[in-house]
JSON list of C-alpha atoms in Angstrom, two decimals:
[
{"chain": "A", "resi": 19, "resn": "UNK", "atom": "CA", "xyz": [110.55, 80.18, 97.69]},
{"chain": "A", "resi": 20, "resn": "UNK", "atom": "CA", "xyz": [106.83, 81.06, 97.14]},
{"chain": "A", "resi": 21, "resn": "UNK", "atom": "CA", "xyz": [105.80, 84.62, 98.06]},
{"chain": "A", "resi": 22, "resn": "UNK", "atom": "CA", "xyz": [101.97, 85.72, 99.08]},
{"chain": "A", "resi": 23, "resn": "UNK", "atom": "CA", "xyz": [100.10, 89.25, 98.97]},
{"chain": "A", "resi": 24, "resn": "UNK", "atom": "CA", "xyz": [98.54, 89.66, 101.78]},
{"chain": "A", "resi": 25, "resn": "UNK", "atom": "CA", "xyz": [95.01, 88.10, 100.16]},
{"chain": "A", "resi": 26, "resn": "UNK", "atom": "CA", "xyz": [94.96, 85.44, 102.03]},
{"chain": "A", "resi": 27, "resn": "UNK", "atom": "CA", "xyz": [94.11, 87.43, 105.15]},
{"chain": "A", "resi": 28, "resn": "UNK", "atom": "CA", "xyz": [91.82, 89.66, 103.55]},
{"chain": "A", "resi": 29, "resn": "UNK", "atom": "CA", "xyz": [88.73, 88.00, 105.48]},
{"chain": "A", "resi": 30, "resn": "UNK", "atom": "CA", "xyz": [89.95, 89.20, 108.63]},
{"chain": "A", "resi": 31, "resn": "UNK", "atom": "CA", "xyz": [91.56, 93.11, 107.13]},
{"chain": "A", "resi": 32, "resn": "UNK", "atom": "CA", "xyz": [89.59, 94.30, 104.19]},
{"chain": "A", "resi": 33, "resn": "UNK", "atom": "CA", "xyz": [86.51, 92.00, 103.72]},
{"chain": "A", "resi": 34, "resn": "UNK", "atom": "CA", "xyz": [85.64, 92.57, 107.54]},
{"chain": "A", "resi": 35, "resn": "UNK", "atom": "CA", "xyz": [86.10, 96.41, 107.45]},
{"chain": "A", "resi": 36, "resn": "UNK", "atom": "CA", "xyz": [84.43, 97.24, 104.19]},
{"chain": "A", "resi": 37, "resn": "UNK", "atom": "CA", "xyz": [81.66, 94.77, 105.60]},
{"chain": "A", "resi": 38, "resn": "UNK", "atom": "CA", "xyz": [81.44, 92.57, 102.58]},
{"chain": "A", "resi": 39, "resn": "UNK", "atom": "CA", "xyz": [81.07, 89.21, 104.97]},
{"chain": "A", "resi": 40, "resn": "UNK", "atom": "CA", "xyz": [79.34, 88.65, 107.89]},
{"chain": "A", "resi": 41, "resn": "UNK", "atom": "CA", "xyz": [81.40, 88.41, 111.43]},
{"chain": "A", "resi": 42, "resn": "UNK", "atom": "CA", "xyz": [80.53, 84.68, 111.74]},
{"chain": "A", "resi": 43, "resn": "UNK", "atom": "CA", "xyz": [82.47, 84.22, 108.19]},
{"chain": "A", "resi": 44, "resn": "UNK", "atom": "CA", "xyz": [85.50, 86.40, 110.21]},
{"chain": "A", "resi": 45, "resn": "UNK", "atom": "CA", "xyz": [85.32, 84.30, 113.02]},
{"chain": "A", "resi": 46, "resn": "UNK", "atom": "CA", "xyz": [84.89, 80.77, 110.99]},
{"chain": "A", "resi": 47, "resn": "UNK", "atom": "CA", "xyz": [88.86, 82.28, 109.42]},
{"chain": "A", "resi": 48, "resn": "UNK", "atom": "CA", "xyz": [90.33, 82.83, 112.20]},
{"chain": "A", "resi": 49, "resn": "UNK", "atom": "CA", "xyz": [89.19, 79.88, 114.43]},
{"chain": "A", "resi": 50, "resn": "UNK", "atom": "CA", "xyz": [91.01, 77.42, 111.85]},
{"chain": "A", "resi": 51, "resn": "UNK", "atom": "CA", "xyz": [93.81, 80.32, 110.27]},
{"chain": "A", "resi": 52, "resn": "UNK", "atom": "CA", "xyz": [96.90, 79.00, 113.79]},
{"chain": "A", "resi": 53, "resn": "UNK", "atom": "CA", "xyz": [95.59, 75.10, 112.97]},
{"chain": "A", "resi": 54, "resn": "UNK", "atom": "CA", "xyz": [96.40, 75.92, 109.41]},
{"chain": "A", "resi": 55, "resn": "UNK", "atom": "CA", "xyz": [99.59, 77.70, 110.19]},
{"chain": "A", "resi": 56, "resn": "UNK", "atom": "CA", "xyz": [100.90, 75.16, 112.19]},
{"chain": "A", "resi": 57, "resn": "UNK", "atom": "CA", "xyz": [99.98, 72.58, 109.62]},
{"chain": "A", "resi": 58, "resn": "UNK", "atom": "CA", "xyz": [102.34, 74.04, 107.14]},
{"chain": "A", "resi": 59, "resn": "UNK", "atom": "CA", "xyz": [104.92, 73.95, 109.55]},
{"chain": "A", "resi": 60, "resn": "UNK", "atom": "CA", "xyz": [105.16, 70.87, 110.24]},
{"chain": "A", "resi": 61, "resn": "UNK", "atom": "CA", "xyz": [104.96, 69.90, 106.57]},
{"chain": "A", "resi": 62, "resn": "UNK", "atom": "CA", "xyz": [108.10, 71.57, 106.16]},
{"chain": "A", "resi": 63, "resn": "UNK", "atom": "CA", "xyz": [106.98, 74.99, 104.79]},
{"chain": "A", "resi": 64, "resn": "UNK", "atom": "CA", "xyz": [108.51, 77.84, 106.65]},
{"chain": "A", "resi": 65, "resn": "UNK", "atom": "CA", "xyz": [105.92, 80.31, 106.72]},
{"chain": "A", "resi": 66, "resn": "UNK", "atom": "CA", "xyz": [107.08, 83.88, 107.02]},
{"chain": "A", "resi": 67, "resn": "UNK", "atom": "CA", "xyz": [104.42, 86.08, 107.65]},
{"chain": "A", "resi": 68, "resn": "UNK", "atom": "CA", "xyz": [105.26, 90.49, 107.29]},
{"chain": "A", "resi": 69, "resn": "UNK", "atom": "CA", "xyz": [103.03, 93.46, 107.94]},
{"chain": "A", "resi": 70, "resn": "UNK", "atom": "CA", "xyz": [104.43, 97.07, 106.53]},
{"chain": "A", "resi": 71, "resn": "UNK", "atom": "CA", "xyz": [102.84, 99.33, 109.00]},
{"chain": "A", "resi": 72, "resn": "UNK", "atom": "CA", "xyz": [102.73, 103.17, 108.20]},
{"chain": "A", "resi": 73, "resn": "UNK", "atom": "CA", "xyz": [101.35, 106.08, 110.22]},
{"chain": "A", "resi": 74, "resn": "UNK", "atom": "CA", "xyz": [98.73, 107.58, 109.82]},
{"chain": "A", "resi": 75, "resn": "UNK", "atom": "CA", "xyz": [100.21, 110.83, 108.41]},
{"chain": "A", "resi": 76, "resn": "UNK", "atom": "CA", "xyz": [102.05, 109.38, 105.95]},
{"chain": "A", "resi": 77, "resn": "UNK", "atom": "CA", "xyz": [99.04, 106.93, 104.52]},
{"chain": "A", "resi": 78, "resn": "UNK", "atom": "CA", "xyz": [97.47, 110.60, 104.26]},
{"chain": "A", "resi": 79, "resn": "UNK", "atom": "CA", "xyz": [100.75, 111.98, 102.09]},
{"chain": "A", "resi": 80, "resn": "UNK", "atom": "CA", "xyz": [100.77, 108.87, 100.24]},
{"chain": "A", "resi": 81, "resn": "UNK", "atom": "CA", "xyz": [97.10, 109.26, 98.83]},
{"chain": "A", "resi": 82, "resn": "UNK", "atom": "CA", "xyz": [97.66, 113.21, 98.74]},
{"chain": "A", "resi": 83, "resn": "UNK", "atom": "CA", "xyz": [99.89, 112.54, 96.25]},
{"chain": "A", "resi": 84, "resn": "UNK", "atom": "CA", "xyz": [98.54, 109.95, 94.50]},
{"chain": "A", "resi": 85, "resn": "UNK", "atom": "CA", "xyz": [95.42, 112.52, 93.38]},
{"chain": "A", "resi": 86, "resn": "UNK", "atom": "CA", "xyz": [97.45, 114.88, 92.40]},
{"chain": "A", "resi": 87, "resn": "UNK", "atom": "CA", "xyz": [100.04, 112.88, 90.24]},
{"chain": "A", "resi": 88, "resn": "UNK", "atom": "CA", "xyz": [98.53, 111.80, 86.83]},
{"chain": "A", "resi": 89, "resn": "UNK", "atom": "CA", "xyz": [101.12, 108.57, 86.68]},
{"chain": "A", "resi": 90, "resn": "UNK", "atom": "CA", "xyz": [99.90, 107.51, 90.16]},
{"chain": "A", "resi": 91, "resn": "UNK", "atom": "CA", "xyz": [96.07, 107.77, 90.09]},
{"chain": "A", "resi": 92, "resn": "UNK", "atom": "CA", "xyz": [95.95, 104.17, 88.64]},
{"chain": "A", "resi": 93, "resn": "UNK", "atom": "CA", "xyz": [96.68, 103.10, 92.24]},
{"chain": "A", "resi": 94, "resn": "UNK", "atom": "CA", "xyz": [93.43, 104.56, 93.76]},
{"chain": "A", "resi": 95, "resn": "UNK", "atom": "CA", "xyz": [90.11, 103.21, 93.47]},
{"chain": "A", "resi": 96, "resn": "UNK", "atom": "CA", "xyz": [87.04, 103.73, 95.25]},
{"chain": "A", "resi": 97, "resn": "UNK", "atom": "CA", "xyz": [87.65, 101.13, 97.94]},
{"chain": "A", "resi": 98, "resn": "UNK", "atom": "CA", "xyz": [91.08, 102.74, 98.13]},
{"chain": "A", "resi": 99, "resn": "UNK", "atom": "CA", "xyz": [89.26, 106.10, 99.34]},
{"chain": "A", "resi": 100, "resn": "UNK", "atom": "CA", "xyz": [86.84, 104.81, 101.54]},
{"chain": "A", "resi": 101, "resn": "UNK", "atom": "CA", "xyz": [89.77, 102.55, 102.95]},
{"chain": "A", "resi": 102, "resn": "UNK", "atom": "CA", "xyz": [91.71, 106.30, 103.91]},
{"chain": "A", "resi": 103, "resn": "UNK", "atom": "CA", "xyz": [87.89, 107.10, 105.46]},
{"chain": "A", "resi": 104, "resn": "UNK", "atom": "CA", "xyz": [88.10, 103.79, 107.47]},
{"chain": "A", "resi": 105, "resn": "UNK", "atom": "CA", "xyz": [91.72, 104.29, 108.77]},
{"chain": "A", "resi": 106, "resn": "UNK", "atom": "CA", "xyz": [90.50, 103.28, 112.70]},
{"chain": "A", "resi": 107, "resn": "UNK", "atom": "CA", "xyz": [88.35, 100.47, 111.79]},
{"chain": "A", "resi": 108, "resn": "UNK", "atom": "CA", "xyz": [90.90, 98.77, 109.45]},
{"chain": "A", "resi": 109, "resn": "UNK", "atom": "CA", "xyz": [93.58, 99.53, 112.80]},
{"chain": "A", "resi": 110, "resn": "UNK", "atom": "CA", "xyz": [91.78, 97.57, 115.09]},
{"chain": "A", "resi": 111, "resn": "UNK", "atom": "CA", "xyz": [91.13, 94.44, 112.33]},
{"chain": "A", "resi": 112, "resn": "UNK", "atom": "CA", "xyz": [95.04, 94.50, 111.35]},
{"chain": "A", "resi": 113, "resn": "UNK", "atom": "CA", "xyz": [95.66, 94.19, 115.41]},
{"chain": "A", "resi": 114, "resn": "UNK", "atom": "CA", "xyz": [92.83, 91.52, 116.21]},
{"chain": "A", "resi": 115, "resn": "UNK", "atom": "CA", "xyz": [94.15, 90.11, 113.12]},
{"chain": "A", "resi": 116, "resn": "UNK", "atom": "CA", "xyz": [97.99, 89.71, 114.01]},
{"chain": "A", "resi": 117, "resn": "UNK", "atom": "CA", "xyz": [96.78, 88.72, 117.67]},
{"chain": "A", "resi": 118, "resn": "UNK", "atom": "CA", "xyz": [94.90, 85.85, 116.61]},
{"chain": "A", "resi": 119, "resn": "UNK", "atom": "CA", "xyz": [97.13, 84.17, 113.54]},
{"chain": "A", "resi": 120, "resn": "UNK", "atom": "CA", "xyz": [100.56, 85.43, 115.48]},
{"chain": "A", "resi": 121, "resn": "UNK", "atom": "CA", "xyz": [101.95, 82.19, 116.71]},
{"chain": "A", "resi": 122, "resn": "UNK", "atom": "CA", "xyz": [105.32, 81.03, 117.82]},
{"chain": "A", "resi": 123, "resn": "UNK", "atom": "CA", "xyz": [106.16, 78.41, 115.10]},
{"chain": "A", "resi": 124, "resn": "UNK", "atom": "CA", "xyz": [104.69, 81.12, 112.45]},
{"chain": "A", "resi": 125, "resn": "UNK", "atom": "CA", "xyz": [105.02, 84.78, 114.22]},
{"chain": "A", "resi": 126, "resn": "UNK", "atom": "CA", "xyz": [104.89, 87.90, 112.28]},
{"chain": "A", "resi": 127, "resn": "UNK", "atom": "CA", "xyz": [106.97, 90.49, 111.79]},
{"chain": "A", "resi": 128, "resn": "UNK", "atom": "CA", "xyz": [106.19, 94.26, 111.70]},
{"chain": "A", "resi": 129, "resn": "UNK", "atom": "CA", "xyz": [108.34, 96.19, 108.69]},
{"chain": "A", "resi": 130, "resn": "UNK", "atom": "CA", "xyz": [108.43, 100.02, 110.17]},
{"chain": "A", "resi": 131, "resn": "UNK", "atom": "CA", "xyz": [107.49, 101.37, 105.98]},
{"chain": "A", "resi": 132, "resn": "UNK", "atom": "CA", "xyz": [107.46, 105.09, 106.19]},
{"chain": "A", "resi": 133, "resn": "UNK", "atom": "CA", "xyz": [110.28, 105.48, 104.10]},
{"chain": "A", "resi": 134, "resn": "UNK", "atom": "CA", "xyz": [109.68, 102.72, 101.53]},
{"chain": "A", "resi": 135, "resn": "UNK", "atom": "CA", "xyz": [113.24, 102.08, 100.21]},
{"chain": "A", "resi": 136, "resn": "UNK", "atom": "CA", "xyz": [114.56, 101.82, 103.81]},
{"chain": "A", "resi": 137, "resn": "UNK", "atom": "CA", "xyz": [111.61, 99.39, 104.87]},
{"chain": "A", "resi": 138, "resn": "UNK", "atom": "CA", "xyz": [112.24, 96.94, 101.82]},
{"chain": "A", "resi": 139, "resn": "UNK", "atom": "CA", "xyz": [116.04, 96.70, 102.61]},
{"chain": "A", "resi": 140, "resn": "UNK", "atom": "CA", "xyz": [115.49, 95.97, 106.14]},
{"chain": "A", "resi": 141, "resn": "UNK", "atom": "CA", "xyz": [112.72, 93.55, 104.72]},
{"chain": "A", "resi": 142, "resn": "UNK", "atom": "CA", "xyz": [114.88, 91.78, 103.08]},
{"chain": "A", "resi": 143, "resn": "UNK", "atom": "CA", "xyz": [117.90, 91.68, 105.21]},
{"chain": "A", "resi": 144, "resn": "UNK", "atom": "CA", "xyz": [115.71, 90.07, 108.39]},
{"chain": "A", "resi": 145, "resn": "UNK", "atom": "CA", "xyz": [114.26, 87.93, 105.70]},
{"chain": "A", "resi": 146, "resn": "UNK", "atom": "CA", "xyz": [118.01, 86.45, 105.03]},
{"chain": "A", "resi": 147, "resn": "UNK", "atom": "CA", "xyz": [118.58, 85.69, 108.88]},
{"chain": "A", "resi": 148, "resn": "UNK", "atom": "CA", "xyz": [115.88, 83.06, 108.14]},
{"chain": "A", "resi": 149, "resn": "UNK", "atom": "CA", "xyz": [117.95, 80.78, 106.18]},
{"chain": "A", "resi": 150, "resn": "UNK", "atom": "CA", "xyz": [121.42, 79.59, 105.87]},
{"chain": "A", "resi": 151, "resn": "UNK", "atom": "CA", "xyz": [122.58, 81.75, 103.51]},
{"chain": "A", "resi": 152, "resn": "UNK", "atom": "CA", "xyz": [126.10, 81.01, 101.58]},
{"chain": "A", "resi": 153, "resn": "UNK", "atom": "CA", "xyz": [127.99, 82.87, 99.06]},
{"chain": "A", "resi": 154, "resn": "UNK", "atom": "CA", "xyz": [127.55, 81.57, 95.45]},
{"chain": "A", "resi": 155, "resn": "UNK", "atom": "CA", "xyz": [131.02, 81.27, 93.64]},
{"chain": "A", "resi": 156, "resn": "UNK", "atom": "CA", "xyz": [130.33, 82.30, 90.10]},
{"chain": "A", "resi": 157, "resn": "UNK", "atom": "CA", "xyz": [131.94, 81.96, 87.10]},
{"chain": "A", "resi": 158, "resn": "UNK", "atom": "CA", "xyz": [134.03, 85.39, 86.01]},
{"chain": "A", "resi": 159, "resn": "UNK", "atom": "CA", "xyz": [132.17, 86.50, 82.34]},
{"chain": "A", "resi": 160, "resn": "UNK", "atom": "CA", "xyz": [133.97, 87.80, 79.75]},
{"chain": "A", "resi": 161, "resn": "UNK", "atom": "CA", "xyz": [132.51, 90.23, 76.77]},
{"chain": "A", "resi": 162, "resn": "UNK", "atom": "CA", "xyz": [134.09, 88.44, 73.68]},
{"chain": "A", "resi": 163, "resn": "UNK", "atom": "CA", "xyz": [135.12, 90.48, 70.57]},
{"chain": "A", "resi": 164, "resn": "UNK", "atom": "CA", "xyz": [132.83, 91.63, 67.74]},
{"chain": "A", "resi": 165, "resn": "UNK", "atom": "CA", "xyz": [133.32, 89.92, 64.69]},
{"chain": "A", "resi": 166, "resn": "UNK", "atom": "CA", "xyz": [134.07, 92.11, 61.98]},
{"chain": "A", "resi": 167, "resn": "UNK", "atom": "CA", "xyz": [134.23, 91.61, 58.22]},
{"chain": "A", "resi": 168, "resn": "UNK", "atom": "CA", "xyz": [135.30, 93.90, 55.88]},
{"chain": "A", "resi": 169, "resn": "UNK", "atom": "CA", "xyz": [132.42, 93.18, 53.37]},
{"chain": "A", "resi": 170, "resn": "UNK", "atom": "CA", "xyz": [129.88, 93.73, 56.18]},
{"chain": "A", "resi": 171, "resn": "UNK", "atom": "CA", "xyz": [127.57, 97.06, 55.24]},
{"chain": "A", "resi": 172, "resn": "UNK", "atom": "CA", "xyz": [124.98, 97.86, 57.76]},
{"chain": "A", "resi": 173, "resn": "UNK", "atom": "CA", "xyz": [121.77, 99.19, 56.13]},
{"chain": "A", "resi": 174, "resn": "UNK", "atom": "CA", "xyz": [119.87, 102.02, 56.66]},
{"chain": "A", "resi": 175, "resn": "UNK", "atom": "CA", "xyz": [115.82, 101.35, 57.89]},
{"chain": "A", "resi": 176, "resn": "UNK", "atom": "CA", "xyz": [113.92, 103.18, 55.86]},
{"chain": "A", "resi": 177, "resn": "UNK", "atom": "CA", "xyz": [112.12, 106.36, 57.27]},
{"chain": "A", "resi": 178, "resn": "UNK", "atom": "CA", "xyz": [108.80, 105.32, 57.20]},
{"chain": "A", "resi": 179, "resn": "UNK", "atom": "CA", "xyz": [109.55, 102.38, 59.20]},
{"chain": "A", "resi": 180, "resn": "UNK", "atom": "CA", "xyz": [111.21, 104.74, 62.35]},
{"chain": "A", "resi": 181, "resn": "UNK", "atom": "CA", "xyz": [109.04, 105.73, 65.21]},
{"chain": "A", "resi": 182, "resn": "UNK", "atom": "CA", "xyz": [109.14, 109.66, 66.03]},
{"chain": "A", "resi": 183, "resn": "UNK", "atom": "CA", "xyz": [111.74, 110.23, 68.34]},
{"chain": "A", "resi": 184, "resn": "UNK", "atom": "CA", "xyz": [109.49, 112.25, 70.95]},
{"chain": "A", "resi": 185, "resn": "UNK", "atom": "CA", "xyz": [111.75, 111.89, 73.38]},
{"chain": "A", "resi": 186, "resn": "UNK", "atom": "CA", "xyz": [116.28, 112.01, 72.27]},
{"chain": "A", "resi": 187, "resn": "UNK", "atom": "CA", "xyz": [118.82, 110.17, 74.27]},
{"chain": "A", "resi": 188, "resn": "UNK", "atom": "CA", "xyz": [121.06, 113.06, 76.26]},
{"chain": "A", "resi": 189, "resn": "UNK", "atom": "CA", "xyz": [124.24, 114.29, 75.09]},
{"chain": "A", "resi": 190, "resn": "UNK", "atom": "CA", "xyz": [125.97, 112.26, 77.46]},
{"chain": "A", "resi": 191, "resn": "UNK", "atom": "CA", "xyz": [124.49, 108.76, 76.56]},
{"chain": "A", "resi": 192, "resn": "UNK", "atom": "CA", "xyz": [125.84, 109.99, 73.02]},
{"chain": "A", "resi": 193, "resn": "UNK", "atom": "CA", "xyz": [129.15, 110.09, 74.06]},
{"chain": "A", "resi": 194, "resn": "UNK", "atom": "CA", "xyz": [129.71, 107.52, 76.19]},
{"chain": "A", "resi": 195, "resn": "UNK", "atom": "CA", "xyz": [127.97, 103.94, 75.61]},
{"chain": "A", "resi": 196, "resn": "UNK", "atom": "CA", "xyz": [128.48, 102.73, 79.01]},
{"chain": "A", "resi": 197, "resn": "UNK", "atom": "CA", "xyz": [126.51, 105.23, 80.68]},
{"chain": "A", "resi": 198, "resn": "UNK", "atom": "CA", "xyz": [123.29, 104.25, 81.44]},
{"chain": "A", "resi": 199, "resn": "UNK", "atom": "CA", "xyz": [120.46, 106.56, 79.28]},
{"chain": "A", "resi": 200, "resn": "UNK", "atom": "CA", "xyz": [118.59, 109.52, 80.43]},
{"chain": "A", "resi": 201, "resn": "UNK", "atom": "CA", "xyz": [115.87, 111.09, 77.99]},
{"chain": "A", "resi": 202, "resn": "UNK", "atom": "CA", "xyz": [115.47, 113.94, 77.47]},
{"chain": "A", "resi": 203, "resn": "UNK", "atom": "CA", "xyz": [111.37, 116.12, 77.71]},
{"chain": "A", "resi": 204, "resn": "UNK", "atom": "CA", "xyz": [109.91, 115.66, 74.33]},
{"chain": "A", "resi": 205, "resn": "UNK", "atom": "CA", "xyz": [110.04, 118.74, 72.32]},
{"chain": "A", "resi": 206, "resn": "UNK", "atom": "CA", "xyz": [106.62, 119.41, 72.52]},
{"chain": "A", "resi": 207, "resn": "UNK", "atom": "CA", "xyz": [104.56, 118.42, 74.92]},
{"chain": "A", "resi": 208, "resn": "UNK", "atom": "CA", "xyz": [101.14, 116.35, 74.25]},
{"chain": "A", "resi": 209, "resn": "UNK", "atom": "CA", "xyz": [98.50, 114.34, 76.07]},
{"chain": "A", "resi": 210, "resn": "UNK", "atom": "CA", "xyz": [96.13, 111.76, 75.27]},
{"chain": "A", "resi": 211, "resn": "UNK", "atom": "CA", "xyz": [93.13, 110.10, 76.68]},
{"chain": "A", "resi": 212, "resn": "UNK", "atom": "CA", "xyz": [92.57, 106.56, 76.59]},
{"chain": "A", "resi": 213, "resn": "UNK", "atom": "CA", "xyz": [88.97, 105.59, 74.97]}
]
């Protein structure tokens, strides 16, 4: 299985609403992009082609709160912005798009993605109907025992090798080794800028 961003349509989406080809270039994609299609096909590639669609409210949210959380601004960048300007124009490319390259032996299918965890299951439950799927029998795994020796001594590392503990495993990750860890706010807080 080979998966694809959605790149290879760019000349019809994002190059052809932030203008950066001419329409004959948009035109000279899509006249050969069903051909193409249909030539995977029959070479034995099954091509299956998604779309997450949002609404326009949410896309607005979803920027909203990527400028004012510090941990997601790495997502926007200028084209990103002038993309939330453009929301109309990059509408009617993603439908002249999905008219054009939409074909029976290669359709695509439209992932309802306002709530992101709910879109990505449903993703990849239709995404299973596509093959013949069969359980995988698989071999029951056993932890085996530590060795231990009696003349075994564990070292200390020295101090000046340890990295500051910032941030301290909770009290219940100390007392129980099977439960997964949650950390704890660092003592005090700090920021940095990167140069």
């Amino acid at each position: 299985m080979v998966r694809f961003g959605r790149s290879g349509y760019h000349r019809a989406g994002v190059e052809r609403t932030m203008r950066s080809c001419p329409g004959r270039d948009v035109e000279e994609f899509f006249r050969p992009a069903p051909r193409f299609q249909r030539i995977r096909v029959r070479s034995g590639v099954q091509l299956i082609k998604y779309r997450f669609s949002i609404t326009d409210d949410e896309q607005h949210l979803r920027f909203l709160g990527r400028i004012h959380d510090p941990l997601e601004q790495w997502k926007l960048s200028p084209m990103d912005l002038e993309s939330r300007r453009r929301w109309e124009a990059y509408t009617t490319a993603k439908e002249e798009m999905l008219s054009r390259t939409h074909i029976a032996a290669a359709p695509w299918w439209v992932v309802q993605a306002v709530d992101k965890k709910k879109a990505r299951l449903n993703c990849i439950s239709h995404l299973l109907t596509r093959f013949d799927c069969a359980e995988i029998e698989r071999p029951t795994i056993e932890l085996p025992a530590r060795a231990r020796n009696v003349d075994y001594i564990r070292h200390p590392v020295p101090q000046a090798m340890i990295v500051p503990e910032r941030y301290r495993p909770s009290a219940a990750r100390a007392s129980s080794p099977t439960t997964r860890p949650t950390m704890s706010p660092p003592a005090r807080a700090g920021s940095c800028a990167m140069r």
